[in-house]
XYZ file of C-alpha atoms in Angstrom:
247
model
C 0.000 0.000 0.000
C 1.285 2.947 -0.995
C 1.788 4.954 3.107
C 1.713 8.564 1.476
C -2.072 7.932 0.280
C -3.643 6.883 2.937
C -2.430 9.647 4.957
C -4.279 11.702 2.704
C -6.319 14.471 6.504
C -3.297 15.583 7.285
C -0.735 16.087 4.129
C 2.409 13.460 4.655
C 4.544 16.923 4.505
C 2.567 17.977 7.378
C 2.731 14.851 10.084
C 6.360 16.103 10.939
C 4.394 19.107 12.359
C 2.876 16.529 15.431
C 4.220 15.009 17.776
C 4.767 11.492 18.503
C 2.762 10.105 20.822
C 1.129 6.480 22.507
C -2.143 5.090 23.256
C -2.772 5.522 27.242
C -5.759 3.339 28.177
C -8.852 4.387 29.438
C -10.838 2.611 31.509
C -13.796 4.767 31.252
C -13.016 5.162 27.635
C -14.637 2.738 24.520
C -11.549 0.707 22.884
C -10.264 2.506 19.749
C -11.053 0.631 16.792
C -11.180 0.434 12.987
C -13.512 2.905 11.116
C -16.633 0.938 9.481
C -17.002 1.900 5.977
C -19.756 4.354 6.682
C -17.354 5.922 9.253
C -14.356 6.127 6.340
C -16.773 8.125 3.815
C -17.887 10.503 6.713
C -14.324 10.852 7.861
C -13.467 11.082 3.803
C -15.469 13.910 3.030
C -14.322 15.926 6.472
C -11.977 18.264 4.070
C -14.152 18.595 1.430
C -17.176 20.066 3.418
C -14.675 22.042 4.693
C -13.497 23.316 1.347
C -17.350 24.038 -0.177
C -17.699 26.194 2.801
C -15.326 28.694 1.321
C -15.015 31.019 3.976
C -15.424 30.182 7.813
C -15.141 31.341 11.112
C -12.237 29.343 13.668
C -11.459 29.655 16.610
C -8.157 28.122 17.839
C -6.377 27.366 21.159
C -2.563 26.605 20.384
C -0.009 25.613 23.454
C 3.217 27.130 23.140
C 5.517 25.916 26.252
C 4.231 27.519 29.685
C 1.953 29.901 27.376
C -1.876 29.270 25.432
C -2.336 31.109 22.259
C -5.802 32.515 21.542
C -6.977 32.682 17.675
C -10.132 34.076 16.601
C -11.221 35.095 12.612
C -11.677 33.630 9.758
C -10.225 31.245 6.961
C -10.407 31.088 3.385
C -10.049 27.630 2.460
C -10.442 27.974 -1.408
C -7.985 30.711 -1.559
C -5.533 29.311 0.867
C -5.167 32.714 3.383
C -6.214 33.826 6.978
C -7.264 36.820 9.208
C -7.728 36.815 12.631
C -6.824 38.447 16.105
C -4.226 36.482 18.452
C -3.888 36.966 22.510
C -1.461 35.417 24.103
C -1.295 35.300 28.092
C 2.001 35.376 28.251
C 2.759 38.164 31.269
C 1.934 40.583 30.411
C -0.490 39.440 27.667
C -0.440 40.412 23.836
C -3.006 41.277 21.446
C -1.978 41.318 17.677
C -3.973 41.027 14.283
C -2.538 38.415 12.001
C -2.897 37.846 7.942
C -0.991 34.454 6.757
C -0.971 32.349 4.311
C 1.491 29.338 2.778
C 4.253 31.881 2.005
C 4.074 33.492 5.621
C 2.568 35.410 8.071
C 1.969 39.696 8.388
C 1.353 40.384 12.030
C 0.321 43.726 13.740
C 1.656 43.987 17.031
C 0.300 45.785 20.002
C -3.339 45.645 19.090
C -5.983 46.603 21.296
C -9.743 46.573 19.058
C -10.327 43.439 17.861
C -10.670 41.821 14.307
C -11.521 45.060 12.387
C -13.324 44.818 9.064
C -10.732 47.131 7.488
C -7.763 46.057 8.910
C -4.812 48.951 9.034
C -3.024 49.978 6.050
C 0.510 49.891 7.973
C 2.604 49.274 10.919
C 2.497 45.044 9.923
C 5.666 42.941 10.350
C 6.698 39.536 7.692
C 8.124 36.510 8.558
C 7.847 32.851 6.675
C 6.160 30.551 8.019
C 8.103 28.539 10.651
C 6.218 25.270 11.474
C 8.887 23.163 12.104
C 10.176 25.619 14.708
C 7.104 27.269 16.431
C 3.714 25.882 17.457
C 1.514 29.000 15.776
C 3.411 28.575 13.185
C 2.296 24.631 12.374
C -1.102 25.755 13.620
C -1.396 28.304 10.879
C -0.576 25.832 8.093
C -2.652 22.847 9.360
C -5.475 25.932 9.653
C -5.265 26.430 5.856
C -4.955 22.241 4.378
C -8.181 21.512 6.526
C -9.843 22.442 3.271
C -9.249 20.075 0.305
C -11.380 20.205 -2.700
C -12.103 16.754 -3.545
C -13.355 13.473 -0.768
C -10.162 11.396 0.315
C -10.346 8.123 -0.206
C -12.593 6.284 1.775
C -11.625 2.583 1.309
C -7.810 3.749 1.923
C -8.851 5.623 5.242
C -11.110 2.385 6.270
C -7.392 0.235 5.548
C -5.331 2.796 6.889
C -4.390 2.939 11.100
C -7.019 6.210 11.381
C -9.428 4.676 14.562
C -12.864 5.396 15.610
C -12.319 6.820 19.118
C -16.173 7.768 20.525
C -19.314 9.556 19.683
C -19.832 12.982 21.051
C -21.836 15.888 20.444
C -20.967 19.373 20.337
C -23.296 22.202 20.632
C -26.298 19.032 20.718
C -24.943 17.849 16.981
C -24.161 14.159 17.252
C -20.578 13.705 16.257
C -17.909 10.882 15.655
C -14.542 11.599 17.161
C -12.011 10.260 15.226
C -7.933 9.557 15.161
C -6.354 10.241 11.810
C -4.090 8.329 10.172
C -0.704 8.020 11.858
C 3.110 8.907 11.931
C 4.553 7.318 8.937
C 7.691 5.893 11.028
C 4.718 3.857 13.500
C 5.973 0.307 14.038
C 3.163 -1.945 13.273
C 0.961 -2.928 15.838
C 2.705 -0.167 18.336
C -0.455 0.740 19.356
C 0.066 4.441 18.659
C -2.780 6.538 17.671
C -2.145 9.533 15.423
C -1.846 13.330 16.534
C -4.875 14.525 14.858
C -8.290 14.163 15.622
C -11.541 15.025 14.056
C -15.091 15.602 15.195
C -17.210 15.033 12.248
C -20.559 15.292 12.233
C -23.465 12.645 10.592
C -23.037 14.223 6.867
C -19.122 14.665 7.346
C -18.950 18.088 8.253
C -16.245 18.811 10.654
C -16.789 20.968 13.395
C -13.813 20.450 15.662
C -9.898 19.341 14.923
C -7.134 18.766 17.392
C -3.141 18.094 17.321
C -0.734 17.331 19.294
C 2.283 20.064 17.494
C 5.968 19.336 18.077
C 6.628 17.929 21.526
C 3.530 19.484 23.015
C 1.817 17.674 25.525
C -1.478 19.769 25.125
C -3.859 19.322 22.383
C -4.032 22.490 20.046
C -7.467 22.903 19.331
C -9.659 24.552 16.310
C -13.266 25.253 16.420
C -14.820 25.390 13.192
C -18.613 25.844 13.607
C -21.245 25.188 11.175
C -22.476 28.469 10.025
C -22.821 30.100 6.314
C -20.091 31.713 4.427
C -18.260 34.362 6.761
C -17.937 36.157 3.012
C -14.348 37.443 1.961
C -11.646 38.458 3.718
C -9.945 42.025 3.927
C -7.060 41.909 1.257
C -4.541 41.032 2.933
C -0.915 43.383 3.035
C 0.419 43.762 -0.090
C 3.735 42.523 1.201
C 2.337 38.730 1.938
C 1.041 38.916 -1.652
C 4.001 39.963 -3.456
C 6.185 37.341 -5.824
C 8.827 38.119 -3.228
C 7.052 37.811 0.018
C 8.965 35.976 2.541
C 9.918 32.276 1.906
């Protein structure tokens, strides 16, 4: 089989991103187990419902060391790009605004009134993304390839080591909480779950999506709740945009 295609939630270039991690039983927790075919199409079209969403609100907790990151705005799946306002309660705490998208990330620093509409023509700082190196960072990418604009494949995902974890429901939606596929270095029959998980509702819409990110211990978490289009974002700087925007 080929490994690279059944890993198809989280993009193989992407797993480095998580951290490795083992199965800790539960007692008060179901076995994990293999997906049933009808739970490999929901899981399968998780991305895609995603993607025909176009625009959507998130809301994201990321773990950085002693520190939790706060991310609230919006993302634009189809064209690949993000807006939204991070706090950080690191002492003292931070407010910035924050436009990113696969080439890197324009941050305003020091900001104090929320995710404006028209977001400010200057004062934003560029850096390339650095998701090998800093937790926002990997969140910010994952953020973006939750989107994908065709179904993965569903008998792959059924074959693959992605488990069925529990049902759930969130906001009174029934849900199925699922482990992606895992790291590609797993040992067979390890017992080790992937880092990603998925709450995906009865027509595979996804509503929630964890990972463990580096060698965090905490789950970063992204809220993605089932709402219409958010419609288009505020251009974003004209620096991130640019043929020679940071790399």
């Amino acid at each position: 089989m080929n490994r690279r295609a059944v890993l198809a939630l989280v993009p193989a270039s992407l797993l480095a991103l998580t951290a490795c991690s083992r199965a800790v039983p539960d007692s008060k927790a179901p076995a994990p187990r293999r997906l049933t075919s009808e739970e490999a199409d929901r899981m399968a079209l998780a991305r895609f419902a995603v993607y025909r969403r176009g625009t959507g609100e998130v809301t994201a907790t990321i773990p950085s060391g002693d520190r939790t990151i706060t991310l609230t705005g919006r993302v634009d799946w189809r064209g690949h790009h993000g807006y939204a306002e991070l706090r950080d309660d690191a002492a003292p705490p931070a407010r910035e605004l924050v436009h990113w998208n696969p080439l890197g990330v324009a941050d305003h620093p020091r900001w104090t009134g929320g995710l404006p509409d028209r977001p400010p023509a200057s004062g934003w700082e560029f850096h390339p993304l650095r998701p090998h190196s800093a937790a926002l960072d990997s969140m910010l990418l994952l953020l973006l390839h939750l989107g994908a604009d065709r179904p993965d494949n569903a008998q792959l995902l059924a074959r693959s080591d992605a488990r069925w974890l529990r049902e759930d429901r969130i906001g009174g939606v029934p849900v199925m909480v699922a482990a992606g596929p895992g790291a590609a270095d797993a040992p067979a029959g390890s017992g080790r779950l992937g880092n990603t998980r998925y709450w995906i509702d009865a027509d595979g819409g996804l509503l929630r999506f964890q990972a463990r990110l580096g060698g965090e211990v905490r789950w970063a978490t992204a809220e993605l709740p089932r709402t219409r289009s958010a419609g288009a974002l505020p251009a974003p700087p004209e620096q991130l945009t640019r043929p020679t925007a940071p790399r």
